mmCIF file of C-alpha atoms in Angstrom:
data_model
loop_
_atom_site.group_PDB
_atom_site.id
_atom_site.type_symbol
_atom_site.label_atom_id
_atom_site.label_comp_id
_atom_site.label_asym_id
_atom_site.label_seq_id
_atom_site.Cartn_x
_atom_site.Cartn_y
_atom_site.Cartn_z
ATOM 1 C CA MET A 394 -23.612 28.229 55.993
ATOM 2 C CA ARG A 395 -24.762 31.852 56.466
ATOM 3 C CA PHE A 396 -24.351 33.750 53.018
ATOM 4 C CA VAL A 397 -24.291 37.513 52.857
ATOM 5 C CA PHE A 398 -26.253 39.092 50.289
ATOM 6 C CA ALA A 399 -24.635 39.551 47.232
ATOM 7 C CA LEU A 400 -25.756 40.965 43.699
ATOM 8 C CA ILE A 401 -23.617 39.824 40.194
ATOM 9 C CA CYS A 402 -24.026 43.009 37.988
ATOM 10 C CA LEU A 403 -24.067 42.212 34.378
ATOM 11 C CA ALA A 404 -23.834 45.584 32.253
ATOM 12 C CA SER A 405 -26.917 47.508 33.420
ATOM 13 C CA SER A 406 -28.667 44.460 35.356
ATOM 14 C CA CYS A 407 -28.306 42.298 38.255
ATOM 15 C CA TYR A 408 -29.138 38.835 39.582
ATOM 16 C CA GLY A 409 -29.011 37.232 42.837
ATOM 17 C CA GLN A 410 -26.282 35.414 45.261
ATOM 18 C CA ILE A 411 -26.860 31.949 44.231
ATOM 19 C CA ILE A 412 -26.019 30.065 40.937
ATOM 20 C CA SER A 413 -28.053 27.295 40.672
ATOM 21 C CA THR A 414 -28.167 26.626 36.872
ATOM 22 C CA PRO A 415 -25.644 26.454 34.297
ATOM 23 C CA THR A 416 -24.070 29.494 33.560
ATOM 24 C CA VAL A 417 -21.674 31.346 31.103
ATOM 25 C CA TRP A 418 -20.105 34.739 31.468
ATOM 26 C CA LYS A 419 -18.876 35.953 28.382
ATOM 27 C CA LYS A 420 -16.442 38.701 27.136
ATOM 28 C CA SER A 421 -19.095 40.657 26.010
ATOM 29 C CA GLY A 422 -20.661 41.185 29.229
ATOM 30 C CA SER A 423 -17.552 41.698 31.155
ATOM 31 C CA PRO A 424 -16.619 43.391 33.568
ATOM 32 C CA TYR A 425 -18.756 41.207 36.298
ATOM 33 C CA THR A 426 -18.889 42.457 39.589
ATOM 34 C CA ILE A 427 -19.481 40.342 43.003
ATOM 35 C CA THR A 428 -20.764 42.657 45.310
ATOM 36 C CA GLY A 429 -20.915 40.062 48.548
ATOM 37 C CA SER A 430 -20.646 35.804 48.832
ATOM 38 C CA LEU A 431 -21.503 34.405 45.546
ATOM 39 C CA ALA A 432 -22.572 30.509 46.448
ATOM 40 C CA LEU A 433 -22.122 28.183 43.296
ATOM 41 C CA ARG A 434 -24.832 25.654 43.268
ATOM 42 C CA SER A 435 -24.191 24.560 39.528
ATOM 43 C CA THR A 436 -21.588 25.278 36.918
ATOM 44 C CA LEU A 437 -20.185 28.711 36.080
ATOM 45 C CA THR A 438 -18.046 28.699 33.086
ATOM 46 C CA ILE A 439 -16.014 31.993 32.629
ATOM 47 C CA GLU A 440 -14.547 32.234 29.155
ATOM 48 C CA ALA A 441 -11.535 34.425 27.759
ATOM 49 C CA GLY A 442 -11.112 37.693 28.138
ATOM 50 C CA VAL A 443 -13.628 38.547 31.073
ATOM 51 C CA GLU A 444 -12.950 40.369 33.865
ATOM 52 C CA VAL A 445 -14.527 39.588 37.515
ATOM 53 C CA ARG A 446 -14.330 42.576 40.083
ATOM 54 C CA VAL A 447 -14.859 41.387 43.640
ATOM 55 C CA ALA A 448 -15.860 43.365 46.541
ATOM 56 C CA THR A 449 -13.523 43.664 49.999
ATOM 57 C CA SER A 450 -16.341 41.499 51.371
ATOM 58 C CA GLY A 451 -16.749 39.597 48.201
ATOM 59 C CA ARG A 452 -15.558 35.532 47.882
ATOM 60 C CA ILE A 453 -17.388 32.373 45.433
ATOM 61 C CA THR A 454 -18.297 29.578 47.798
ATOM 62 C CA PHE A 455 -18.797 26.165 46.465
ATOM 63 C CA TRP A 456 -22.125 25.295 47.854
ATOM 64 C CA THR A 457 -22.073 22.447 50.279
ATOM 65 C CA ASN A 458 -24.793 20.164 49.289
ATOM 66 C CA SER A 459 -24.587 20.535 45.586
ATOM 67 C CA ALA A 460 -22.369 19.501 42.964
ATOM 68 C CA PRO A 461 -20.607 22.736 42.070
ATOM 69 C CA VAL A 462 -18.419 23.559 39.295
ATOM 70 C CA LEU A 463 -15.772 26.453 38.149
ATOM 71 C CA ILE A 464 -14.588 26.411 34.466
ATOM 72 C CA ILE A 465 -11.888 29.344 33.852
ATOM 73 C CA ASN A 466 -11.250 29.247 30.151
ATOM 74 C CA GLY A 467 -8.574 31.747 29.630
ATOM 75 C CA THR A 468 -6.024 31.993 27.542
ATOM 76 C CA GLU A 469 -2.420 32.907 27.218
ATOM 77 C CA SER A 470 -3.449 36.273 25.071
ATOM 78 C CA GLU A 471 -6.763 36.576 26.904
ATOM 79 C CA PRO A 472 -6.258 35.433 30.439
ATOM 80 C CA VAL A 473 -9.812 35.492 32.901
ATOM 81 C CA VAL A 474 -8.734 38.178 35.561
ATOM 82 C CA PHE A 475 -10.110 38.393 39.181
ATOM 83 C CA ARG A 476 -9.686 41.619 41.070
ATOM 84 C CA SER A 477 -10.541 43.870 43.500
ATOM 85 C CA SER A 478 -13.170 46.027 43.008
ATOM 86 C CA ASN A 479 -12.119 49.105 44.521
ATOM 87 C CA GLY A 480 -8.358 48.299 44.662
ATOM 88 C CA THR A 481 -7.867 46.815 47.660
ATOM 89 C CA GLN A 482 -8.736 43.342 48.237
ATOM 90 C CA TRP A 483 -11.154 40.408 48.312
ATOM 91 C CA GLN A 484 -11.909 37.090 50.022
ATOM 92 C CA GLY A 485 -10.965 34.664 47.548
ATOM 93 C CA PHE A 486 -12.438 30.684 47.350
ATOM 94 C CA ASN A 487 -14.092 28.777 49.637
ATOM 95 C CA VAL A 488 -14.747 24.955 49.883
ATOM 96 C CA PRO A 489 -16.156 24.229 53.048
ATOM 97 C CA ALA A 490 -14.660 20.937 54.905
ATOM 98 C CA GLN A 491 -18.045 19.550 55.392
ATOM 99 C CA THR A 492 -18.740 19.846 51.613
ATOM 100 C CA SER A 493 -20.672 16.349 51.106
ATOM 101 C CA ARG A 494 -20.335 16.351 47.441
ATOM 102 C CA ARG A 495 -16.910 16.929 45.711
ATOM 103 C CA ALA A 496 -16.464 20.520 44.286
ATOM 104 C CA VAL A 497 -14.650 21.179 40.974
ATOM 105 C CA MET A 498 -12.486 23.657 39.580
ATOM 106 C CA ARG A 499 -10.694 24.034 36.340
ATOM 107 C CA ALA A 500 -8.629 27.465 35.571
ATOM 108 C CA ASP A 501 -6.380 27.810 32.481
ATOM 109 C CA ASN A 502 -4.628 31.001 32.020
ATOM 110 C CA ALA A 503 -6.023 32.694 34.852
ATOM 111 C CA ILE A 504 -5.055 35.709 37.071
ATOM 112 C CA PHE A 505 -6.266 35.917 40.636
ATOM 113 C CA ARG A 506 -4.839 39.566 42.106
ATOM 114 C CA ASP A 507 -5.572 41.551 45.473
ATOM 115 C CA LEU A 508 -6.493 37.991 47.226
ATOM 116 C CA GLY A 509 -6.749 39.067 50.894
ATOM 117 C CA ALA A 510 -6.670 38.261 54.678
ATOM 118 C CA GLY A 511 -6.640 34.569 55.651
ATOM 119 C CA SER A 512 -6.962 31.571 53.895
ATOM 120 C CA VAL A 513 -8.362 33.036 50.422
ATOM 121 C CA PHE A 514 -7.745 29.988 48.250
ATOM 122 C CA ALA A 515 -9.465 27.469 50.800
ATOM 123 C CA LEU A 516 -10.374 24.476 48.868
ATOM 124 C CA TRP A 517 -10.928 21.579 51.606
ATOM 125 C CA ASN A 518 -12.792 18.591 49.425
ATOM 126 C CA GLY A 519 -12.329 19.106 45.843
ATOM 127 C CA ASP A 520 -10.948 18.267 42.241
ATOM 128 C CA ILE A 521 -8.485 20.905 41.305
ATOM 129 C CA ASP A 522 -6.805 21.603 38.043
ATOM 130 C CA LEU A 523 -5.068 24.756 37.493
ATOM 131 C CA PHE A 524 -2.543 25.495 34.500
ATOM 132 C CA ASN A 525 -0.937 28.646 33.718
ATOM 133 C CA CYS A 526 -2.320 30.668 36.612
ATOM 134 C CA GLU A 527 -1.060 33.523 38.561
ATOM 135 C CA PHE A 528 -1.858 34.383 42.272
ATOM 136 C CA TYR A 529 -1.363 37.182 44.238
ATOM 137 C CA GLY A 530 -1.735 37.695 48.122
ATOM 138 C CA VAL A 531 -1.579 40.620 50.125
ATOM 139 C CA PRO A 532 1.589 40.274 52.455
ATOM 140 C CA THR A 533 -0.101 42.486 55.200
ATOM 141 C CA ILE A 534 -3.608 43.904 55.112
ATOM 142 C CA PRO A 535 -3.390 47.441 55.813
ATOM 143 C CA ALA A 536 -5.238 49.287 58.693
ATOM 144 C CA GLY A 537 -8.710 50.006 57.867
ATOM 145 C CA ASN A 538 -9.695 46.688 56.154
ATOM 146 C CA ILE A 539 -11.135 43.319 56.717
ATOM 147 C CA GLY A 540 -8.387 41.391 58.183
ATOM 148 C CA ALA A 541 -5.966 44.266 58.981
ATOM 149 C CA GLY A 542 -2.403 42.902 60.127
ATOM 150 C CA THR A 543 -3.315 39.623 58.828
ATOM 151 C CA PRO A 544 -1.393 38.029 55.922
ATOM 152 C CA SER A 545 -3.000 35.969 52.986
ATOM 153 C CA ARG A 546 -2.704 31.857 52.860
ATOM 154 C CA ILE A 547 -3.769 29.331 50.282
ATOM 155 C CA GLY A 548 -4.674 26.325 51.670
ATOM 156 C CA ILE A 549 -5.553 23.178 49.580
ATOM 157 C CA GLY A 550 -5.894 20.345 51.722
ATOM 158 C CA GLY A 551 -7.968 17.598 53.212
ATOM 159 C CA THR A 552 -8.830 15.361 50.332
ATOM 160 C CA THR A 553 -8.523 17.676 47.556
ATOM 161 C CA ILE A 554 -6.757 16.129 44.803
ATOM 162 C CA GLY A 555 -5.595 17.246 41.156
ATOM 163 C CA ALA A 556 -2.710 19.466 39.697
ATOM 164 C CA VAL A 557 -1.518 22.903 40.006
ATOM 165 C CA GLU A 558 1.005 23.334 37.228
ATOM 166 C CA GLN A 559 3.244 25.999 35.853
ATOM 167 C CA CYS A 560 1.794 28.755 38.257
ATOM 168 C CA HIS A 561 3.148 31.754 40.087
ATOM 169 C CA PHE A 562 2.089 32.381 43.606
ATOM 170 C CA GLU A 563 3.473 35.786 45.038
ATOM 171 C CA GLY A 564 2.945 37.815 48.244
ATOM 172 C CA PHE A 565 1.265 34.885 50.455
ATOM 173 C CA GLY A 566 2.669 35.813 54.018
ATOM 174 C CA SER A 567 1.449 32.871 56.194
ATOM 175 C CA GLY A 568 2.586 30.412 53.536
ATOM 176 C CA ILE A 569 0.618 27.535 51.435
ATOM 177 C CA THR A 570 -0.867 24.437 52.606
ATOM 178 C CA LEU A 571 -1.124 21.615 50.114
ATOM 179 C CA ALA A 572 -2.974 18.328 50.284
ATOM 180 C CA PRO A 573 -1.402 15.017 49.986
ATOM 181 C CA GLY A 574 -3.268 14.179 46.651
ATOM 182 C CA LEU A 575 -2.416 17.299 45.043
ATOM 183 C CA ALA A 576 0.571 17.097 42.384
ATOM 184 C CA LEU A 577 2.765 20.629 42.359
ATOM 185 C CA LEU A 578 4.484 20.744 39.145
ATOM 186 C CA ASN A 579 7.300 23.504 37.670
ATOM 187 C CA CYS A 580 5.642 26.425 39.835
ATOM 188 C CA ASP A 581 7.112 29.420 41.164
ATOM 189 C CA PHE A 582 6.821 30.955 44.261
ATOM 190 C CA ALA A 583 8.069 34.784 45.487
ATOM 191 C CA ASN A 584 7.506 37.053 48.594
ATOM 192 C CA ILE A 585 6.537 34.095 50.491
ATOM 193 C CA PRO A 586 8.433 34.370 54.207
ATOM 194 C CA ASP A 587 6.985 30.930 55.317
ATOM 195 C CA ALA A 588 7.532 27.604 54.260
ATOM 196 C CA ILE A 589 4.928 25.915 52.427
ATOM 197 C CA ARG A 590 3.734 23.455 53.934
ATOM 198 C CA ILE A 591 2.874 19.525 52.673
ATOM 199 C CA GLN A 592 0.310 17.834 54.865
ATOM 200 C CA PRO A 593 1.058 14.133 56.464
ATOM 201 C CA GLY A 594 1.212 11.713 53.800
ATOM 202 C CA ARG A 595 1.521 13.764 50.800
ATOM 203 C CA ALA A 596 3.343 11.661 47.978
ATOM 204 C CA ALA A 597 6.427 13.397 46.715
ATOM 205 C CA THR A 598 4.976 15.241 43.732
ATOM 206 C CA VAL A 599 6.811 18.485 43.986
ATOM 207 C CA SER A 600 8.989 19.028 40.927
ATOM 208 C CA ALA A 601 10.070 22.735 41.869
ATOM 209 C CA LEU A 602 9.464 25.014 44.938
ATOM 210 C CA GLY A 603 11.668 27.582 43.734
ATOM 211 C CA LEU A 604 12.179 28.592 47.308
#
């Protein structure tokens, strides 16, 4: 897989585009800025109150031949916030379908704003638990931006397992795809014109779609 060079800027210093050792992003160093593709090959823990700003071309990719882990420890009073660094959009998260080891993502009280065109939450081989999170897509990407005219979509598919509980989803014009092994509990949805799609064979674990 090809990665675009990225810098993650912390205060007045920056470091490279791959996280290969356990790393903690602290509130005292916030905001953190990602200028391109950030590849996780180890564990990244993000503390409560951190803001992550991502460039238009930026995304977080879980490394395909490693054991990547993303832990987001927001709280109700101090959520972790992801947003565009320039007020437009960013490219979200990606776990490639060919990942040889399962990616792990745990997020409590996180807000994901300005999610852009295409599959902005494309997780295809992971162990995912999302609690009390908010996701805001761009219903139609405006002209002059990456993916202009293409609405956002969330795709948590493949062999992904886990739970998405008490989360809010808004503005995903191409809908949401959910894996058979993913429990969706007490979530709500707004401004999503296309139906949520459950992959074939999915267990009946949806308790509230809010459509």
